[in-house]
């Protein structure tokens, strides 16, 4: 039994794809295959769970062959794979005329274990799965197979492995710094240029009293970064040298405006100080949608807590539940996912005391929280259960909420057919209820689904319909939806429509004194005008956005504004200013562990160095950027912006320009 090999009974089948490839089943271990397409097919099905279209699988495995040869090869490879899996093949493999997949739970694999590390947040569940995953990781995914999709998946799994190592290093740092150092060193070995890994190594050394070694490590890392990328270590690395904890950064929340809803606040105070304080709580709970709609969730939380405090402990259990749900609503609106999850966990413990409608709301929260971690399958299952409960309760508003979450979850899986059907159903119910915001939201996700399947004209039409439903609606939520639609229109190359949407969102956010949304609109608009050849205007917009980001202490937002500034300066051949802005952006992205943004900045720096004639440095920067980008999911790449999906191609083109020798 190899290192990290779990103990299995004879009914289990264990698959290894990290470092070397083997199938262990019924006491027999298979390490050689008729063709490397057999482990490639198995790796594809394990790394991307769910049903796959046979044509898509065949095209990935035999990209150069014609369709008839592909189909024949796939049929033959499935026969070989069944033979390698042995008796478990009938239970494990699901193959129809159109799809191929694996039944969940039949096979166990090092890849599945590694991916599971991303699906847990609480330390009680996450820590043991991370420990198991890193013990099983013995090398790259499908080593020796160099298909393009394999290289991308290999990079992604390597990044997941590093995140597990860094989580464990943090978990061990206080009690067992030597163990933390072991995990950090493994991460550094995998990614020598990663600031986060190096910072943890330094911190562990300092905790162990190895200050001199830590200083040498820092200097060596600074030299390496300067030599390879022409940049300096981030603040997090410098702080780690002195074992200084990075000061907590404020949450990216919409600013509250205490002058909003004074009458409601006065009514709450009057009721709370009277002889029926429970009425104040009832009013505060009922007012929850109002606080969210006008963009003052923090004020709502304060008033709700004040109302509860005035009653002491004399609150019925049923009212306590509703208070917790309202706090979850308000906290979620602020963007504090950690506190929202804690509040929802409180309600899960009280499941037996919740009505069907309340339990449906809890399920929808759990689904949204899973979507925040890109776990579309769990989110879909929970939201479908919530929909069934809402239909039983004949609660149309709750049904509408469930349908919206199902639409988004289906897109994340992705199941575009389901996503489109749910979006249409959501739009129908929203229109029937006169809920313009919900209709706009549903049409936005319909447009995203249509874009994903290549129906750009239909996606454009759905996006414009989404905008139409926002006409006359002035609120922070409507403004955010408007920016979401404009961002999609930009992806669809409908740049005039996108620019109009951003400018409208900017006017609305300024009228509402919503500084957070104003900064977002300035950044999006700045990026758009820069991409359409107006760098001077882009610089003006980004400078304004950067000022607001710094005023609100939004380091991540500031990094994005600085990136836009740097790219605009580069367009004007103001290379010194471009380097300064992009270097600061890189540090801010790293300090926030935002690798997608960091990778995009490295590529922008590579373009600056290429323009300046420093091709060797440009080459190293572009290679580093491409390596990071290959390890990202499509969602992560899209989070960079309109160009996110195309950045790998841009990096490859720059590499080819700077280096006449092709590099894999």
XYZ file of C-alpha atoms in Angstrom:
664
model
C 0.000 0.000 0.000
C 1.534 3.311 -1.145
C 1.947 6.482 0.906
C -1.370 8.027 1.805
C -3.294 5.013 0.503
C -6.511 4.677 2.532
C -7.599 1.361 3.957
C -10.327 -0.089 1.770
C -12.521 -3.122 2.036
C -12.831 -5.414 -0.949
C -16.105 -3.809 -2.055
C -14.423 -0.432 -2.638
C -12.585 0.749 -5.716
C -9.811 3.289 -5.313
C -8.525 5.429 -8.197
C -5.186 7.224 -8.186
C -4.540 9.948 -10.758
C -2.206 12.322 -8.871
C 1.439 11.402 -9.375
C 0.759 8.024 -10.917
C -2.277 6.237 -12.289
C -3.741 3.055 -10.813
C -7.061 1.353 -10.127
C -7.346 -0.833 -7.032
C -10.446 -3.002 -6.826
C -11.222 -6.299 -5.137
C -7.623 -6.748 -4.019
C -6.301 -6.302 -7.582
C -4.307 -3.236 -8.664
C -4.204 -2.183 -12.328
C -1.322 0.118 -13.306
C -1.080 -0.430 -17.086
C -3.756 0.270 -19.665
C -4.384 -0.585 -23.316
C -4.142 3.102 -24.145
C -3.493 6.332 -22.253
C -7.002 7.335 -23.367
C -8.374 4.998 -20.680
C -6.948 6.943 -17.704
C -7.626 10.173 -19.624
C -11.333 9.310 -19.884
C -11.450 8.253 -16.236
C -9.662 11.439 -15.196
C -12.107 13.607 -17.125
C -15.130 11.952 -15.495
C -13.633 12.198 -11.998
C -12.282 15.749 -12.228
C -15.534 17.127 -13.661
C -18.370 15.155 -12.014
C -21.723 14.919 -13.720
C -23.006 13.767 -17.100
C -20.914 14.601 -20.166
C -22.104 14.681 -23.760
C -20.431 11.839 -25.660
C -19.527 14.105 -28.583
C -17.787 16.604 -26.289
C -15.821 13.854 -24.523
C -14.743 12.335 -27.822
C -13.622 15.710 -29.158
C -11.517 16.341 -26.034
C -9.844 12.921 -26.190
C -9.267 12.849 -29.975
C -9.223 16.496 -31.104
C -7.597 15.729 -34.460
C -9.888 12.857 -35.518
C -13.124 13.106 -37.517
C -16.456 12.464 -35.788
C -16.853 8.850 -36.924
C -13.380 7.882 -35.712
C -14.011 9.733 -32.436
C -17.216 7.791 -31.775
C -15.524 4.461 -32.559
C -12.528 5.291 -30.337
C -14.788 6.312 -27.467
C -16.796 3.101 -27.648
C -13.578 1.054 -27.605
C -12.100 3.079 -24.749
C -15.256 2.559 -22.700
C -14.845 -1.211 -23.164
C -11.244 -0.978 -21.913
C -12.292 1.197 -18.967
C -15.000 -1.291 -17.951
C -12.383 -4.024 -17.984
C -10.015 -1.971 -15.819
C -12.764 -1.207 -13.278
C -13.759 -4.863 -13.051
C -16.896 -5.799 -11.159
C -17.544 -2.199 -10.106
C -17.895 -0.985 -13.689
C -21.644 -1.700 -13.904
C -22.326 0.311 -10.756
C -19.826 3.055 -11.489
C -20.251 3.865 -15.174
C -23.366 5.436 -16.627
C -23.293 5.384 -20.437
C -26.258 6.213 -22.651
C -26.396 6.931 -26.377
C -25.822 10.625 -25.688
C -24.064 10.924 -22.306
C -21.328 9.415 -20.132
C -20.814 9.854 -16.411
C -20.009 8.214 -13.085
C -22.473 7.308 -10.370
C -21.466 9.277 -7.258
C -20.177 7.302 -4.289
C -19.212 4.103 -6.108
C -15.570 4.968 -6.755
C -13.163 6.734 -4.445
C -10.258 8.741 -5.789
C -7.472 11.080 -4.773
C -8.924 13.677 -7.183
C -12.361 13.591 -5.548
C -10.784 13.876 -2.101
C -8.768 16.885 -3.226
C -11.809 18.596 -4.747
C -13.751 17.958 -1.536
C -11.379 20.323 0.295
C -13.082 23.200 -1.530
C -16.583 22.166 -0.464
C -16.215 22.582 3.294
C -15.826 25.718 5.372
C -16.160 24.698 9.010
C -12.869 23.503 10.530
C -14.456 20.360 11.935
C -15.114 19.077 8.405
C -12.486 20.914 6.364
C -9.376 20.100 8.362
C -9.551 16.284 8.186
C -10.384 16.268 4.474
C -7.471 18.643 3.784
C -5.133 16.406 5.783
C -6.263 13.357 3.810
C -6.009 15.173 0.478
C -2.460 16.448 0.962
C -1.320 13.021 2.171
C -2.662 11.519 -1.063
C -1.168 14.121 -3.408
C 1.951 12.573 -4.924
C 2.328 14.604 -8.086
C 0.629 16.169 -11.103
C -2.721 15.024 -12.451
C -2.422 12.378 -15.212
C 1.323 12.749 -15.374
C 2.663 12.010 -18.840
C -0.529 12.975 -20.695
C -0.197 16.388 -22.332
C -3.654 17.130 -23.773
C -4.516 20.814 -23.443
C -7.506 20.117 -21.188
C -5.305 17.862 -19.010
C -2.740 20.651 -18.577
C -5.501 23.061 -17.543
C -6.997 20.563 -15.102
C -3.516 19.726 -13.782
C -2.880 23.398 -13.010
C -6.287 23.770 -11.363
C -5.807 20.731 -9.109
C -2.325 21.946 -8.177
C -3.874 25.237 -7.022
C -6.491 23.350 -4.988
C -3.663 21.335 -3.401
C -1.794 24.529 -2.506
C -4.918 26.066 -0.947
C -5.338 22.941 1.201
C -1.698 23.170 2.313
C -2.053 26.848 3.218
C -5.259 26.161 5.154
C -3.471 23.481 7.174
C -0.459 25.755 7.727
C -2.766 28.394 9.193
C -4.536 25.789 11.332
C -1.248 24.577 12.833
C 0.534 27.933 13.109
C -0.208 28.702 16.777
C -0.023 25.220 18.306
C 2.490 23.447 16.066
C 4.559 25.923 14.023
C 6.940 23.126 12.947
C 3.994 21.323 11.352
C 2.847 24.602 9.795
C 6.350 25.004 8.359
C 6.140 21.534 6.798
C 2.887 22.404 5.031
C 4.182 25.826 3.956
C 7.387 24.325 2.545
C 5.358 21.885 0.451
C 3.363 24.822 -0.912
C 6.557 26.766 -1.675
C 7.981 23.727 -3.449
C 4.859 23.614 -5.640
C 4.740 27.393 -6.234
C 8.098 29.094 -5.470
C 6.817 32.528 -6.558
C 3.611 32.560 -4.474
C 3.615 35.235 -1.783
C 1.008 33.499 0.373
C 3.036 30.311 0.681
C 6.248 32.198 1.407
C 4.536 34.394 4.017
C 3.387 31.332 5.940
C 6.843 29.804 5.787
C 8.339 32.993 7.217
C 5.713 33.221 9.929
C 6.297 29.610 10.968
C 10.069 30.174 11.116
C 9.613 33.259 13.306
C 7.210 31.363 15.600
C 9.899 28.694 15.987
C 12.508 31.318 16.926
C 14.406 30.932 13.644
C 14.607 34.677 12.980
C 17.945 34.574 11.164
C 16.742 31.793 8.878
C 13.548 33.747 8.228
C 15.559 36.840 7.249
C 17.655 34.818 4.800
C 14.486 33.228 3.399
C 12.944 36.668 2.846
C 16.044 37.994 1.095
C 16.247 34.937 -1.143
C 12.570 35.304 -2.050
C 12.987 39.029 -2.778
C 15.911 38.239 -5.086
C 13.912 35.503 -6.825
C 10.916 37.789 -7.425
C 13.140 40.579 -8.712
C 15.010 38.231 -11.034
C 11.961 36.393 -12.350
C 9.189 38.999 -12.356
C 10.812 42.345 -11.612
C 8.586 42.957 -8.582
C 9.040 43.060 -4.799
C 7.388 40.881 -2.116
C 3.905 41.905 -1.003
C 3.049 43.526 2.327
C 1.895 40.158 3.657
C 5.380 38.701 3.191
C 7.090 41.677 4.809
C 4.677 41.574 7.741
C 5.226 37.850 8.186
C 8.939 38.433 8.675
C 8.099 40.230 11.916
C 5.213 37.843 12.681
C 2.939 40.841 12.315
C -0.667 40.066 11.619
C -2.071 42.004 8.713
C -4.569 44.520 10.053
C -8.112 43.433 9.272
C -9.552 45.082 6.197
C -13.090 46.428 6.393
C -15.744 44.344 4.654
C -16.784 45.543 1.198
C -20.182 46.744 2.314
C -22.518 49.377 1.054
C -22.279 52.451 3.278
C -25.258 53.019 5.524
C -27.033 56.356 5.483
C -28.506 57.127 8.904
C -30.698 59.905 7.511
C -32.800 57.370 5.567
C -36.118 56.179 7.028
C -36.122 58.474 10.073
C -39.855 57.980 10.562
C -39.456 54.206 10.775
C -36.555 54.562 13.212
C -38.633 56.923 15.378
C -41.549 54.464 15.400
C -39.267 51.618 16.474
C -37.786 53.696 19.284
C -41.235 54.795 20.475
C -42.615 51.237 20.546
C -39.476 49.869 22.164
C -39.610 52.355 25.016
C -43.349 51.812 25.564
C -45.175 49.028 27.387
C -45.330 46.687 24.348
C -41.691 46.274 23.220
C -42.549 43.097 21.282
C -44.331 45.274 18.737
C -41.012 47.003 18.059
C -39.427 43.647 17.232
C -42.356 42.715 14.984
C -42.027 46.037 13.159
C -38.240 45.685 12.830
C -38.643 42.181 11.370
C -41.348 43.373 8.977
C -39.133 46.292 7.926
C -36.244 44.012 6.892
C -37.020 44.199 3.136
C -37.177 47.987 3.441
C -33.713 48.296 5.017
C -32.295 46.115 2.242
C -34.142 47.898 -0.549
C -32.947 51.381 0.467
C -29.385 50.148 1.005
C -29.182 50.491 4.814
C -28.900 46.886 6.121
C -26.507 47.988 8.883
C -29.115 50.402 10.237
C -31.665 47.588 10.109
C -29.381 45.292 12.114
C -28.808 48.004 14.704
C -32.526 48.724 15.104
C -33.416 45.034 15.276
C -30.801 44.362 17.951
C -31.873 47.446 19.912
C -35.489 46.264 19.846
C -34.494 42.779 21.065
C -32.256 44.183 23.811
C -35.108 46.271 25.228
C -37.235 43.176 25.873
C -34.551 41.290 27.790
C -35.037 37.535 27.396
C -38.843 37.584 27.212
C -39.107 36.661 23.523
C -41.176 33.711 22.237
C -39.193 31.053 20.384
C -41.163 31.617 17.180
C -40.219 35.306 17.222
C -36.570 34.465 17.952
C -36.513 32.376 14.776
C -37.914 35.222 12.708
C -35.391 37.635 14.244
C -32.524 35.309 13.300
C -33.829 35.056 9.737
C -34.114 38.835 9.485
C -30.558 39.223 10.778
C -29.447 36.696 8.152
C -31.261 38.705 5.436
C -29.599 41.931 6.525
C -26.158 40.407 7.034
C -26.314 38.718 3.631
C -27.202 42.088 2.083
C -24.050 43.525 3.680
C -21.962 40.812 2.037
C -20.813 39.165 5.275
C -21.037 35.489 4.247
C -19.306 34.169 7.386
C -21.809 35.737 9.793
C -24.716 34.788 7.518
C -23.594 31.170 7.591
C -23.354 31.267 11.388
C -26.912 32.582 11.682
C -28.248 29.955 9.279
C -26.437 27.217 11.218
C -28.352 28.405 14.320
C -31.629 27.861 12.475
C -30.623 24.455 11.115
C -30.280 23.264 14.726
C -33.917 24.305 15.264
C -35.255 22.544 12.174
C -37.926 20.615 14.079
C -39.400 23.872 15.354
C -39.573 25.600 11.969
C -42.617 25.780 9.744
C -42.333 24.514 6.167
C -42.064 28.043 4.791
C -39.332 29.024 7.268
C -37.404 25.832 6.559
C -37.666 26.580 2.843
C -36.057 29.974 3.459
C -33.245 28.330 5.416
C -32.667 25.894 2.552
C -32.489 28.771 0.089
C -29.881 30.471 2.243
C -27.854 27.290 2.350
C -28.135 27.097 -1.429
C -26.926 30.682 -1.881
C -24.001 30.064 0.444
C -23.046 26.968 -1.555
C -23.184 29.025 -4.746
C -20.678 31.403 -3.154
C -18.340 28.391 -3.127
C -19.275 27.372 -6.684
C -21.039 24.220 -5.454
C -23.921 24.282 -7.908
C -25.045 20.680 -7.339
C -25.674 21.060 -3.618
C -27.304 24.446 -4.215
C -29.606 22.942 -6.846
C -30.707 20.087 -4.577
C -31.493 22.409 -1.664
C -33.304 24.974 -3.811
C -35.431 22.259 -5.443
C -36.495 21.058 -1.988
C -37.288 24.651 -1.042
C -39.393 25.046 -4.189
C -41.430 21.950 -3.332
C -42.093 23.314 0.161
C -43.059 26.724 -1.226
C -45.530 25.110 -3.622
C -47.053 23.128 -0.747
C -47.422 26.325 1.272
C -48.806 28.149 -1.794
C -46.327 30.946 -1.056
C -45.772 32.569 -4.461
C -43.080 34.981 -3.256
C -41.087 32.135 -1.710
C -41.653 30.096 -4.870
C -40.229 32.974 -6.885
C -37.116 33.108 -4.666
C -36.602 29.353 -5.053
C -36.933 29.501 -8.826
C -34.319 32.255 -9.023
C -31.830 30.214 -6.995
C -32.544 27.104 -9.111
C -31.866 29.114 -12.283
C -28.478 30.246 -11.022
C -27.581 26.814 -9.630
C -28.380 25.141 -12.950
C -26.089 27.575 -14.741
C -23.256 26.770 -12.336
C -23.466 22.960 -12.923
C -23.883 23.666 -15.890
C -27.299 22.454 -17.069
C -28.262 25.170 -19.545
C -31.547 23.567 -20.562
C -32.741 23.592 -16.952
C -31.363 27.095 -16.384
C -33.325 28.448 -19.362
C -36.536 26.682 -18.348
C -36.310 27.971 -14.771
C -35.485 31.502 -15.927
C -38.594 31.551 -18.141
C -40.748 30.208 -15.313
C -39.316 32.803 -12.927
C -40.003 35.614 -15.382
C -43.618 34.472 -15.825
C -44.314 34.402 -12.074
C -42.446 37.673 -11.453
C -44.497 39.444 -14.127
C -47.685 37.977 -12.662
C -46.724 39.329 -9.221
C -45.585 42.663 -10.643
C -42.065 42.073 -9.323
C -39.941 43.955 -11.849
C -36.646 43.372 -10.029
C -37.156 39.611 -9.967
C -38.124 39.611 -13.648
C -34.994 41.582 -14.484
C -32.846 39.166 -12.483
C -34.377 36.131 -14.181
C -33.832 37.614 -17.628
C -30.224 38.421 -16.755
C -29.538 34.769 -15.911
C -31.417 33.676 -19.011
C -29.107 35.896 -21.042
C -26.069 34.381 -19.332
C -27.308 30.879 -20.156
C -27.892 31.814 -23.781
C -24.424 33.357 -23.986
C -22.902 30.175 -22.561
C -24.419 28.047 -25.339
C -23.357 30.478 -28.053
C -26.735 32.110 -28.785
C -25.414 35.659 -28.643
C -28.264 37.411 -30.456
C -30.865 35.839 -28.171
C -28.683 36.620 -25.153
C -28.472 40.252 -26.275
C -32.263 40.453 -26.586
C -32.792 38.911 -23.130
C -30.270 41.359 -21.623
C -32.105 44.320 -23.152
C -35.400 42.962 -21.785
C -33.750 42.746 -18.360
C -32.778 46.409 -18.625
C -36.319 47.313 -19.723
C -37.739 45.839 -16.490
C -35.429 48.127 -14.497
C -36.895 51.258 -16.096
C -38.171 53.605 -13.406
C -36.703 51.542 -10.533
C -34.248 53.569 -8.447
C -32.605 51.612 -5.643
C -29.154 50.169 -4.848
C -30.328 46.701 -5.859
C -31.714 47.938 -9.178
C -28.438 49.766 -9.824
C -26.434 46.610 -9.143
C -28.676 44.621 -11.492
C -28.181 47.313 -14.127
C -24.398 46.941 -13.810
C -24.734 43.162 -14.027
C -26.657 43.493 -17.290
C -24.161 46.027 -18.643
C -21.302 43.658 -17.802
C -23.011 40.887 -19.762
C -23.675 43.222 -22.693
C -19.973 44.039 -22.664
C -19.165 40.311 -22.836
C -21.498 40.128 -25.853
C -19.578 42.985 -27.533
C -22.664 45.222 -27.357
C -20.383 47.990 -26.148
C -22.671 50.974 -26.777
C -25.485 49.357 -24.771
C -23.014 48.379 -22.032
C -21.609 51.892 -21.795
C -25.112 53.367 -21.552
C -25.881 50.934 -18.724
C -22.733 51.826 -16.781
C -23.355 55.559 -17.190
C -26.954 55.171 -15.982
C -25.731 53.131 -12.984
C -23.185 55.855 -12.224
C -25.867 58.566 -12.231
C -28.163 56.450 -10.021
C -25.455 55.582 -7.482
C -24.418 59.233 -7.207
C -28.045 60.282 -6.699
C -28.397 57.631 -4.007
C -25.054 58.577 -2.442
C -24.038 54.926 -2.731
C -20.245 55.279 -2.834
C -19.652 51.553 -3.184
C -21.790 51.263 -6.327
C -20.395 54.536 -7.669
C -16.849 53.148 -7.442
C -17.907 49.948 -9.201
C -19.571 51.877 -12.017
C -16.490 54.093 -12.433
C -14.228 51.035 -12.617
C -16.392 49.133 -15.116
C -16.859 52.227 -17.247
C -13.138 52.995 -17.090
C -12.224 49.500 -18.271
C -14.747 49.747 -21.105
C -13.631 53.112 -22.447
C -9.976 51.993 -22.237
C -10.777 48.910 -24.318
C -12.451 51.123 -26.940
C -9.409 53.370 -27.391
C -10.073 56.221 -24.957
C -7.233 55.877 -22.414
C -7.312 59.514 -21.247
C -10.973 59.258 -20.278
C -10.265 55.860 -18.675
C -7.527 57.389 -16.514
C -9.892 60.110 -15.290
C -12.570 57.544 -14.390
C -10.129 55.199 -12.642
C -8.584 58.004 -10.599
C -12.057 58.936 -9.316
C -12.865 55.292 -8.597
C -9.535 54.771 -6.825
C -10.161 57.759 -4.551
C -13.505 56.295 -3.445
C -12.025 52.798 -2.969
C -9.331 54.218 -0.703
C -11.845 56.343 1.158
C -13.853 53.157 1.857
C -10.675 51.152 2.661
C -11.424 48.671 -0.130
C -8.040 47.206 -0.922
C -9.376 44.744 -3.485
C -11.357 47.457 -5.240
C -8.315 49.719 -5.202
C -6.303 46.944 -6.854
C -8.862 46.782 -9.660
C -8.810 50.562 -10.179
C -4.996 50.535 -10.206
C -4.997 47.747 -12.780
C -7.240 49.839 -15.025
C -4.983 52.869 -14.534
C -1.890 50.860 -15.406
C -3.405 49.460 -18.605
C -4.556 52.924 -19.699
C -1.104 54.404 -19.032
C 0.400 51.552 -21.040
C -1.858 52.409 -23.984
C -0.434 55.952 -23.864
C 3.150 54.592 -23.679
C 3.559 56.189 -20.240
C 5.401 53.049 -19.133
C 6.861 54.289 -15.842
C 3.408 55.326 -14.574
C 1.995 52.038 -15.848
C 4.615 49.996 -13.940
C 3.976 51.916 -10.724
C 0.200 51.475 -10.881
C 0.382 47.797 -11.858
C 2.996 46.936 -9.227
C 0.841 48.477 -6.498
C -2.167 46.627 -7.912
C -0.260 43.323 -7.802
C 0.600 43.866 -4.129
C -2.996 44.690 -3.225
C -4.360 41.651 -5.069
C -1.858 39.389 -3.338
C -2.640 40.875 0.058
C -6.283 39.906 -0.536
C -5.355 36.433 -1.911
C -7.052 37.393 -5.196
C -5.085 35.267 -7.661
C -7.286 35.937 -10.728
C -6.680 39.665 -10.436
C -2.980 39.111 -9.687
C -2.560 36.946 -12.788
C -4.225 39.580 -14.972
C -1.879 42.243 -13.581
C 1.181 40.091 -14.266
C 0.082 39.816 -17.883
C -0.468 43.582 -18.042
C 3.043 44.076 -16.621
C 4.359 41.687 -19.283
C 2.743 43.862 -21.954
C 4.383 46.954 -20.430
C 7.808 45.283 -20.444
C 7.314 44.109 -24.020
C 6.551 47.684 -25.076
C 9.664 48.831 -23.224
C 11.812 46.344 -25.098
C 12.507 44.122 -22.052
C 11.509 40.867 -23.710
C 13.171 38.395 -21.275
C 11.283 39.922 -18.332
C 8.067 40.123 -20.361
C 8.479 36.437 -21.206
C 8.867 35.407 -17.556
C 5.878 37.510 -16.477
C 3.681 36.089 -19.231
C 4.669 32.512 -18.415
C 3.873 33.075 -14.758
C 0.513 34.659 -15.612
C -0.397 31.787 -17.933
C 0.514 29.177 -15.339
C -1.778 30.816 -12.783
C -4.602 31.293 -15.295
C -4.499 27.650 -16.356
C -5.216 26.646 -12.771
C -8.413 28.700 -12.598
C -12.000 27.711 -13.207
C -14.023 29.435 -15.914
C -15.886 31.315 -13.171
C -12.606 32.597 -11.701
C -11.366 33.742 -15.108
C -14.664 35.510 -15.806
C -14.354 37.316 -12.465
C -11.404 39.218 -13.959
C -13.688 40.930 -16.434
C -14.560 40.876 -20.088
C -11.096 39.704 -21.141
C -10.792 36.984 -18.492
C -11.546 34.039 -20.760
C -9.151 35.244 -23.467
C -6.201 35.991 -21.179
C -4.561 32.568 -21.602
C -4.561 33.120 -25.365
C -3.127 36.628 -24.891
C -0.379 35.264 -22.636
C 0.474 32.532 -25.145
C 0.639 35.043 -28.003
C 2.956 37.301 -25.989
C 5.175 34.319 -25.111
C 5.445 33.409 -28.776
C 6.333 36.993 -29.704
C 9.028 37.222 -27.050
C 10.462 33.741 -27.488
C 11.017 32.172 -30.922
C 11.249 28.717 -29.306
C 7.746 27.282 -28.692
C 7.005 26.622 -25.020
C 4.326 24.129 -23.878
